[in-house]
Coordinates of C-alpha atoms in Angstrom, one line a residue:
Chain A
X1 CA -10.3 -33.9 0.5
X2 CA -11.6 -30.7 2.2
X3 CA -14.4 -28.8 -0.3
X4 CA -15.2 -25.1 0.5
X5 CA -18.3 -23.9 -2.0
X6 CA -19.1 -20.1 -1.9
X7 CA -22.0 -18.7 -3.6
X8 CA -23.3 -16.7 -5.5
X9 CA -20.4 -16.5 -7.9
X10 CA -21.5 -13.2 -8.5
X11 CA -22.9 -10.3 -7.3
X12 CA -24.3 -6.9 -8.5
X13 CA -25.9 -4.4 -6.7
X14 CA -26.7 -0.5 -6.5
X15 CA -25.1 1.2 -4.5
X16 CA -26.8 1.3 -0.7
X17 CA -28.2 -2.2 -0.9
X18 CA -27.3 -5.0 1.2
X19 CA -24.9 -8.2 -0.1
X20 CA -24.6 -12.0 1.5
X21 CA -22.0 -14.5 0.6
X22 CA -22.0 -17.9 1.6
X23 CA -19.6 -20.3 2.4
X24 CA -19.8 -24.5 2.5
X25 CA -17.5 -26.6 3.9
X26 CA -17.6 -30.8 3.0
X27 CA -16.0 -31.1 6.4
X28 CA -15.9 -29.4 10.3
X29 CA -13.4 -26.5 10.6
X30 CA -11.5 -25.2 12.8
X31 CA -11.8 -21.9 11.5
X32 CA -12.3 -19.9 8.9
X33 CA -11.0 -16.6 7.8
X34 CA -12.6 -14.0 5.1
X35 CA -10.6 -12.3 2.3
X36 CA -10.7 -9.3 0.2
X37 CA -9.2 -9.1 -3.7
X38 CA -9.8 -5.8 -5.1
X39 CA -9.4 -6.0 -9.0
X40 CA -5.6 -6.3 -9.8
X41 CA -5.2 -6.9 -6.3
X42 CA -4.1 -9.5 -4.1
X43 CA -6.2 -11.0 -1.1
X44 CA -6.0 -8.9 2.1
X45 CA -7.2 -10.6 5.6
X46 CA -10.8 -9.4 6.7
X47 CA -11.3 -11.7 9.8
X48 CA -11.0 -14.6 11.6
X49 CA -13.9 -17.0 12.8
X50 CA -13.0 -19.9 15.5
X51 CA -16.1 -20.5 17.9
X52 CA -19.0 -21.7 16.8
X53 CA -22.0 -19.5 16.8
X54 CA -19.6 -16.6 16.7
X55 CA -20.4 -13.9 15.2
X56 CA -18.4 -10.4 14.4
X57 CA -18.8 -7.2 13.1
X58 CA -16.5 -4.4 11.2
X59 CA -18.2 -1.5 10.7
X60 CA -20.9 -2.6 7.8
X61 CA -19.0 -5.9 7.6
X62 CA -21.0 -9.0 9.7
X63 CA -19.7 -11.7 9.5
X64 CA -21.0 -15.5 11.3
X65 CA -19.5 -18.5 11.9
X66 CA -22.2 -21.8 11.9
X67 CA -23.2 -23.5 15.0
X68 CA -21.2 -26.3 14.0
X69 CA -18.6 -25.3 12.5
X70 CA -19.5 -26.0 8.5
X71 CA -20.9 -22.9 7.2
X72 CA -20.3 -18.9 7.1
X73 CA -21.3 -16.0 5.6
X74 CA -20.5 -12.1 5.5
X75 CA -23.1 -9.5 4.9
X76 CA -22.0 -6.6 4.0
X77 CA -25.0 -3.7 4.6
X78 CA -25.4 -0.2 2.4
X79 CA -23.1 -1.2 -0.2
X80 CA -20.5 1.1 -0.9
X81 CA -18.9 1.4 -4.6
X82 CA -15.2 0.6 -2.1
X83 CA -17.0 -2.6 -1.4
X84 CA -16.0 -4.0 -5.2
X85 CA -14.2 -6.6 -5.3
X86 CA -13.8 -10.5 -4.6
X87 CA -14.6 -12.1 -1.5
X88 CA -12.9 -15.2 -0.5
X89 CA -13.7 -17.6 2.3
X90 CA -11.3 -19.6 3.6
X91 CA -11.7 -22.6 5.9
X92 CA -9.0 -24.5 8.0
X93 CA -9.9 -28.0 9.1
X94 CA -8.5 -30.3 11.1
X95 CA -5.4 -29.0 13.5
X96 CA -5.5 -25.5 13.9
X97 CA -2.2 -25.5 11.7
X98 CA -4.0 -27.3 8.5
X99 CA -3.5 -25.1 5.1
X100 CA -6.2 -23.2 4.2
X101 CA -8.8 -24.3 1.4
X102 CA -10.3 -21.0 -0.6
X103 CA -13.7 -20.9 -1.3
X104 CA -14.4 -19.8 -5.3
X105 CA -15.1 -16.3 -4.0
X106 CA -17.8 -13.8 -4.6
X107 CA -17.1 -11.4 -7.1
X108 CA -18.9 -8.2 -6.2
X109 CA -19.7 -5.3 -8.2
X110 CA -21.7 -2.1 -7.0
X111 CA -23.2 0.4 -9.7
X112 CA -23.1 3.8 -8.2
Chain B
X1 CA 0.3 -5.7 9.8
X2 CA 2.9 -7.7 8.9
X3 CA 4.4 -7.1 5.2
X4 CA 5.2 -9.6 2.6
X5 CA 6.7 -8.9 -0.2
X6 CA 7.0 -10.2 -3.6
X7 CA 9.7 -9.9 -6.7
X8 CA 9.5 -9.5 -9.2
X9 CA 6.1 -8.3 -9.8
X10 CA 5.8 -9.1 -13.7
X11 CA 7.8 -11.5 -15.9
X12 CA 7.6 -12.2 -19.3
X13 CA 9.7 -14.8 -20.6
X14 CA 9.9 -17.6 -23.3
X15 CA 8.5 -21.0 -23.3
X16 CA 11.5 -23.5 -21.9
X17 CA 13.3 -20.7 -19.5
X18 CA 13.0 -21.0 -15.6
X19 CA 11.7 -18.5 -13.6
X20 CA 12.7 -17.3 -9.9
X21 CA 10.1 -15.7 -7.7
X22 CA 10.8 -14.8 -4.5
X23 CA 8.7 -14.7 -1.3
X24 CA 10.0 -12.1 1.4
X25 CA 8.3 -11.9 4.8
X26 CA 9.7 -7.7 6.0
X27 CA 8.8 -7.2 9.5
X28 CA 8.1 -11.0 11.0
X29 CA 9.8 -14.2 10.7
X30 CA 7.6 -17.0 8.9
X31 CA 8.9 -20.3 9.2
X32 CA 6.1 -21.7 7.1
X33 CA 5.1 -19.8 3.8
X34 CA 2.7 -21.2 0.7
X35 CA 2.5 -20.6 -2.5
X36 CA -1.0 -20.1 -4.4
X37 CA -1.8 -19.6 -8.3
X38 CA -4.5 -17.7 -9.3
X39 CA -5.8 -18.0 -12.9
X40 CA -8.1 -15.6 -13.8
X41 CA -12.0 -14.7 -12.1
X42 CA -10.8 -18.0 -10.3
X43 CA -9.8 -19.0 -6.6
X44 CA -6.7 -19.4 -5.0
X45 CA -5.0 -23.1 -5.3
X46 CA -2.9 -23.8 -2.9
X47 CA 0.7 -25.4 -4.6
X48 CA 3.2 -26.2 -1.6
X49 CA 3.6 -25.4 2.0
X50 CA 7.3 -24.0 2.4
X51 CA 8.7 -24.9 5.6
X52 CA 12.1 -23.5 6.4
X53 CA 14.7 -25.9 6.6
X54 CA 12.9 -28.4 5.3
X55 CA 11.6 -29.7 2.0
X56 CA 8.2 -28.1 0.7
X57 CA 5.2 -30.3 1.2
X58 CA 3.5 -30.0 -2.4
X59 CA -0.1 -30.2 -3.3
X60 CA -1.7 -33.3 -5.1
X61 CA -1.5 -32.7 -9.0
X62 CA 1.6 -30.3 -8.5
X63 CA 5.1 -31.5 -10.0
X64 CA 7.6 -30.7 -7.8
X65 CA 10.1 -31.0 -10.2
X66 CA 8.6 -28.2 -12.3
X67 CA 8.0 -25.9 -9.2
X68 CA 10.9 -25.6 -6.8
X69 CA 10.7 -24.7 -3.5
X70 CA 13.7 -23.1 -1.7
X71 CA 13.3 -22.1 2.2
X72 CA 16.4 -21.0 3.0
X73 CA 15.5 -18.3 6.1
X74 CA 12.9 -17.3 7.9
X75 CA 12.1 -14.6 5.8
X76 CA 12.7 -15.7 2.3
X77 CA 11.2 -18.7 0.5
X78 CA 11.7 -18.8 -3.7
X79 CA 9.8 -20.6 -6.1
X80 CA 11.4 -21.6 -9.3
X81 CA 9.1 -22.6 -12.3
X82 CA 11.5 -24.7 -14.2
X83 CA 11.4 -25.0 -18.2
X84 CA 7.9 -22.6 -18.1
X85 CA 5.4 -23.7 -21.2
X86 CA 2.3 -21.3 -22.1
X87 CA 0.0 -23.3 -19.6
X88 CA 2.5 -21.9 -16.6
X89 CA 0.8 -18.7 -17.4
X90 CA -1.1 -17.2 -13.9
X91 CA -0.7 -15.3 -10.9
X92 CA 1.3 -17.1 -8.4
X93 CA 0.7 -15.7 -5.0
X94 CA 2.9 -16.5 -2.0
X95 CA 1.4 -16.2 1.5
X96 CA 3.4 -16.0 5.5
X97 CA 2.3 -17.3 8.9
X98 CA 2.6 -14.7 11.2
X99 CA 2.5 -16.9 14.9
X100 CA 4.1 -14.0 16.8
X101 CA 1.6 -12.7 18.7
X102 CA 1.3 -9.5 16.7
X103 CA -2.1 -10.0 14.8
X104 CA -4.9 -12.6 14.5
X105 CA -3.8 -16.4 15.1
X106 CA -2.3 -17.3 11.9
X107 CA -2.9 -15.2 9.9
X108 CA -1.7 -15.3 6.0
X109 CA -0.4 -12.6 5.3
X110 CA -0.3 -12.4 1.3
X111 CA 2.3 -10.8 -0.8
X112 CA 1.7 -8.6 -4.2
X113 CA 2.1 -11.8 -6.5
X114 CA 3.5 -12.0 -9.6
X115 CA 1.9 -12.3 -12.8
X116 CA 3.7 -14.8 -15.1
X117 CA 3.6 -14.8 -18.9
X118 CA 4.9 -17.3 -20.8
X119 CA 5.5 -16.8 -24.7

């Protein structure tokens, strides 16, 4: 079945530098979307990626969708301590209407 | 957004009891909700696809029997952990479609979850 592999697992960084997660599907998507879990938290929609190539940006938040249609990632620049949390991909393949399959997620932590 | 809720939020109960969690979509009408568990520092796992009217469409590994799936309206779908044992123990998370028009194309909009303990 479908595989999505995020990396790192981890993250930790001072406050003001830059962070990259990555995202790795097994199969072509039809899109992918990006979560956010803060700590205790549940996962709250980011963004949505459906062309290929495509590439968009929320405030310090880029994120790009691969040229065909496999990978992603989300670079998040300046880090903020707000910026701690997990980051979940989250790819859907085949018909647009296919379930989601969550990456592992990124947890980030940023030391002030 | 759109607002889905969750109830209740914590539940402690005794190994052999069933548990009711229910899955309410506020402001939109979801004809398709899923439910996730989350164990801890790990991802979300996709259980079942609720699909009102219909029966739930269950993930490989997942017993139906043990997780029941009720979607009886557009904005409330129910999962029932039956006779709950220690290894039930997680975050179950339940997630709506929003296809109105309102937000990104299908989005999942997640609820609060509920964090299960079993004794």
């Amino acid at each position: 079945g479908q595989q999505v592999m995020q990396i790192p697992q981890y993250q930790h960084v001072q406050e003001g530098e830059d962070f990259t997660t990555y995202c790795n599907s097994s199969t072509t998507l039809s899109n992918i979307q990006w979560y956010k879990q803060r700590p205790g938290g549940h996962p709250v929609f980011l963004i949505q990626l459906v062309k290929s190539g495509e590439v968009k940006k929320q405030k310090r938040l880029t994120f790009q969708f691969g040229e065909a249609k496999k990978n992603s990632s989300l670079h998040i620049t300046a880090t903020q301590t707000t910026d701690v949390g997990t980051y979940f991909c989250a790819g859907r393949g085949g018909t647009s209407y296919g379930k989601l399959t969550f990456g592992q997620g990124t947890i980030l932590t940023v030391h002030p | 957004g759109a607002v889905v809720s969750q109830h209740p939020s914590w539940v402690i109960c005794k190994s052999g009891t069933s548990v009711k969690i229910e899955c309410r979509s506020l402001d939109f009408q979801a004809t398709t909700m899923f439910w996730y568990r989350q164990f801890p520092k790990q991802s979300l796992m996709l259980m079942a696809t609720s699909n009102e009217g219909s029966k739930a469409t269950y993930e490989q590994g997942v017993e139906k029997d043990k997780f029941l799936i009720n979607h009886a309206s557009l904005t409330l779908s129910t999962l029932t952990v039956t006779s709950a044992h220690p290894e039930d123990s997680s975050f179950y998370i339940c997630s709506a479609r929003d296809l109105s028009g309102g937000g990104p194309l299908e989005t999942q909009y997640f609820g609060p979850g509920t964090r299960l303990l079993v004794l």
